[in-house]
Amino acid sequence: AQSVTQLDSHVSVSEGTPVLLRCNYSSSYSPSLFWYVQHPNKGLQLLLKYTSAATLVKGINGFEAEFKKSETSFHLTKPSAHMSDAAEYFCVVSDPLKYGNKLVFGAGTILRVKS
Amino acid sequence: EPEVTQTPSHQVTQMGQEVILRCVPISNHLYFYWYRQILGQKVEFLVSFYNNEISEKSEIFDDQFSVERPDGSNFTLKIRSTKLEDSAMYFCASSRDRGLDRGANVLTFGAGSRLTVL
């Protein structure tokens, strides 16, 4: 099984509508999970992280993600998309027991926001 | 907000040439990393570096690759004799803490250096 699976390579939404970017992961007992975003010609920016505290994690720019252990999912959501949200989003897992001291990336989801 | 700075943003080189990609990590960070993304593929780990030595490397990081912290601010990735398949975006990252601590492995990434090997 893939270590991190982002189920959609491209997502297109209209401005003002909800965003859902899906991610499933494979790990040992207690991973850390992250979402990073990359805008064109910019670095990978951390949106939010889950590290075994609250399962609903709030990030920057109105994004949230919920850790669901039973579903091994960490989907990213936002209630209302903005044009500036158009970018590529990466779901990332950190699990030293399984992967050592490195981050394991999903393939990325390109989010397009239509006006 | 502190940034990780990478140069050059884009480099084109001939196969067999040596390439050095440079990075300036965040000043109080102690752990340094290189990742790469071949076009159309996932971002993948290359190497981590701490206390002036490699702490972990992937199977990709063979003898053609080396890393160095030549002074107190720069962190470099050298590819000794480039191959076509080395064409990729190379990301430098740094972190304050060690990845094995719960919740501590938050990396700050640079904008990347795009390497094109002809």
mmCIF file of N, CA, C and O in Angstrom, chain A residues 101, chain B residues 30-34 45-57 61 65-71 74-76 93 98:
data_model
loop_
_atom_site.group_PDB
_atom_site.id
_atom_site.type_symbol
_atom_site.label_atom_id
_atom_site.label_comp_id
_atom_site.label_asym_id
_atom_site.label_seq_id
_atom_site.Cartn_x
_atom_site.Cartn_y
_atom_site.Cartn_z
ATOM 1 N N ASN A 101 13.755 9.194 10.039
ATOM 2 C CA ASN A 101 13.687 10.634 10.249
ATOM 3 C C ASN A 101 13.525 11.356 8.917
ATOM 4 O O ASN A 101 14.393 12.112 8.494
ATOM 5 N N LEU B 30 19.046 23.615 13.395
ATOM 6 C CA LEU B 30 20.201 22.742 13.551
ATOM 7 C C LEU B 30 20.191 21.540 12.620
ATOM 8 O O LEU B 30 21.211 20.872 12.475
ATOM 9 N N TYR B 31 19.037 21.276 11.999
ATOM 10 C CA TYR B 31 18.881 20.094 11.158
ATOM 11 C C TYR B 31 18.581 20.550 9.732
ATOM 12 O O TYR B 31 17.755 21.433 9.524
ATOM 13 N N PHE B 32 19.248 19.923 8.773
ATOM 14 C CA PHE B 32 19.148 20.373 7.393
ATOM 15 C C PHE B 32 18.861 19.177 6.489
ATOM 16 O O PHE B 32 19.293 18.049 6.781
ATOM 17 N N TYR B 33 18.147 19.462 5.428
ATOM 18 C CA TYR B 33 17.641 18.386 4.579
ATOM 19 C C TYR B 33 17.695 18.809 3.110
ATOM 20 O O TYR B 33 17.576 19.984 2.781
ATOM 21 N N TRP B 34 17.788 17.806 2.246
ATOM 22 C CA TRP B 34 17.514 17.984 0.825
ATOM 23 C C TRP B 34 16.454 16.970 0.396
ATOM 24 O O TRP B 34 16.536 15.787 0.763
ATOM 25 N N PHE B 45 12.683 12.228 -0.237
ATOM 26 C CA PHE B 45 13.783 12.539 0.669
ATOM 27 C C PHE B 45 15.114 12.116 0.056
ATOM 28 O O PHE B 45 15.232 11.034 -0.520
ATOM 29 N N LEU B 46 16.121 12.978 0.205
ATOM 30 C CA LEU B 46 17.468 12.627 -0.212
ATOM 31 C C LEU B 46 18.376 12.395 0.998
ATOM 32 O O LEU B 46 18.980 11.331 1.141
ATOM 33 N N VAL B 47 18.464 13.403 1.872
ATOM 34 C CA VAL B 47 19.474 13.334 2.919
ATOM 35 C C VAL B 47 19.110 14.292 4.053
ATOM 36 O O VAL B 47 18.456 15.310 3.832
ATOM 37 N N SER B 48 19.509 13.925 5.268
ATOM 38 C CA SER B 48 19.419 14.833 6.397
ATOM 39 C C SER B 48 20.812 15.001 6.999
ATOM 40 O O SER B 48 21.660 14.103 6.902
ATOM 41 N N PHE B 49 21.032 16.130 7.656
ATOM 42 C CA PHE B 49 22.384 16.531 8.069
ATOM 43 C C PHE B 49 22.281 17.224 9.405
ATOM 44 O O PHE B 49 21.437 18.101 9.611
ATOM 45 N N TYR B 50 23.143 16.808 10.321
ATOM 46 C CA TYR B 50 23.142 17.402 11.657
ATOM 47 C C TYR B 50 24.541 17.331 12.225
ATOM 48 O O TYR B 50 25.238 16.325 12.061
ATOM 49 N N ASN B 51 24.956 18.388 12.881
ATOM 50 C CA ASN B 51 26.249 18.407 13.566
ATOM 51 C C ASN B 51 27.382 18.042 12.610
ATOM 52 O O ASN B 51 28.273 17.253 12.959
ATOM 53 N N ASN B 52 27.293 18.579 11.418
ATOM 54 C CA ASN B 52 28.326 18.427 10.395
ATOM 55 C C ASN B 52 28.509 17.019 9.869
ATOM 56 O O ASN B 52 29.593 16.664 9.375
ATOM 57 N N GLU B 53 27.456 16.224 9.966
ATOM 58 C CA GLU B 53 27.528 14.931 9.325
ATOM 59 C C GLU B 53 26.143 14.473 8.879
ATOM 60 O O GLU B 53 25.119 14.943 9.386
ATOM 61 N N ILE B 54 26.151 13.557 7.917
ATOM 62 C CA ILE B 54 24.899 13.008 7.421
ATOM 63 C C ILE B 54 24.281 12.136 8.511
ATOM 64 O O ILE B 54 24.952 11.262 9.069
ATOM 65 N N SER B 55 23.005 12.384 8.823
ATOM 66 C CA SER B 55 22.338 11.572 9.828
ATOM 67 C C SER B 55 21.493 10.474 9.186
ATOM 68 O O SER B 55 21.300 9.414 9.773
ATOM 69 N N GLU B 56 21.001 10.723 7.994
ATOM 70 C CA GLU B 56 20.231 9.715 7.284
ATOM 71 C C GLU B 56 20.264 10.043 5.797
ATOM 72 O O GLU B 56 20.300 11.201 5.418
ATOM 73 N N LYS B 57 20.261 9.014 4.958
ATOM 74 C CA LYS B 57 20.196 9.241 3.517
ATOM 75 C C LYS B 57 19.374 8.149 2.866
ATOM 76 O O LYS B 57 19.261 7.047 3.378
ATOM 77 N N PHE B 61 20.614 8.740 -2.763
ATOM 78 C CA PHE B 61 21.789 9.547 -2.417
ATOM 79 C C PHE B 61 23.029 8.672 -2.510
ATOM 80 O O PHE B 61 23.559 8.175 -1.503
ATOM 81 N N PHE B 65 26.442 12.144 -5.058
ATOM 82 C CA PHE B 65 25.922 13.246 -4.269
ATOM 83 C C PHE B 65 26.788 13.471 -3.034
ATOM 84 O O PHE B 65 27.334 12.517 -2.453
ATOM 85 N N SER B 66 26.890 14.725 -2.629
ATOM 86 C CA SER B 66 27.518 15.035 -1.352
ATOM 87 C C SER B 66 26.883 16.311 -0.807
ATOM 88 O O SER B 66 26.338 17.118 -1.565
ATOM 89 N N VAL B 67 26.946 16.444 0.509
ATOM 90 C CA VAL B 67 26.449 17.654 1.152
ATOM 91 C C VAL B 67 27.536 18.205 2.051
ATOM 92 O O VAL B 67 28.402 17.473 2.538
ATOM 93 N N GLU B 68 27.429 19.509 2.268
ATOM 94 C CA GLU B 68 28.457 20.168 3.055
ATOM 95 C C GLU B 68 27.875 21.418 3.688
ATOM 96 O O GLU B 68 26.979 22.051 3.124
ATOM 97 N N ARG B 69 28.416 21.737 4.857
ATOM 98 C CA ARG B 69 28.097 23.021 5.469
ATOM 99 C C ARG B 69 29.436 23.760 5.576
ATOM 100 O O ARG B 69 30.120 23.659 6.587
ATOM 101 N N PRO B 70 29.800 24.457 4.510
ATOM 102 C CA PRO B 70 31.159 25.006 4.432
ATOM 103 C C PRO B 70 31.434 26.149 5.397
ATOM 104 O O PRO B 70 32.587 26.426 5.712
ATOM 105 N N ASP B 71 30.368 26.804 5.863
ATOM 106 C CA ASP B 71 30.540 27.890 6.823
ATOM 107 C C ASP B 71 29.324 27.893 7.739
ATOM 108 O O ASP B 71 28.536 26.955 7.716
ATOM 109 N N ASN B 74 25.773 28.500 5.109
ATOM 110 C CA ASN B 74 25.377 27.803 3.885
ATOM 111 C C ASN B 74 25.312 26.294 4.068
ATOM 112 O O ASN B 74 26.020 25.710 4.896
ATOM 113 N N PHE B 75 24.459 25.682 3.268
ATOM 114 C CA PHE B 75 24.342 24.219 3.226
ATOM 115 C C PHE B 75 24.233 23.859 1.748
ATOM 116 O O PHE B 75 23.346 24.346 1.050
ATOM 117 N N THR B 76 25.161 23.050 1.252
ATOM 118 C CA THR B 76 25.204 22.815 -0.196
ATOM 119 C C THR B 76 24.966 21.350 -0.539
ATOM 120 O O THR B 76 25.279 20.447 0.249
ATOM 121 N N ALA B 93 15.579 22.205 3.126
ATOM 122 C CA ALA B 93 14.723 22.461 4.279
ATOM 123 C C ALA B 93 15.566 22.467 5.540
ATOM 124 O O ALA B 93 16.663 21.889 5.573
ATOM 125 N N ARG B 98 14.704 17.775 16.262
ATOM 126 C CA ARG B 98 14.947 16.482 15.644
ATOM 127 C C ARG B 98 13.636 15.783 15.358
ATOM 128 O O ARG B 98 12.711 15.814 16.114
#
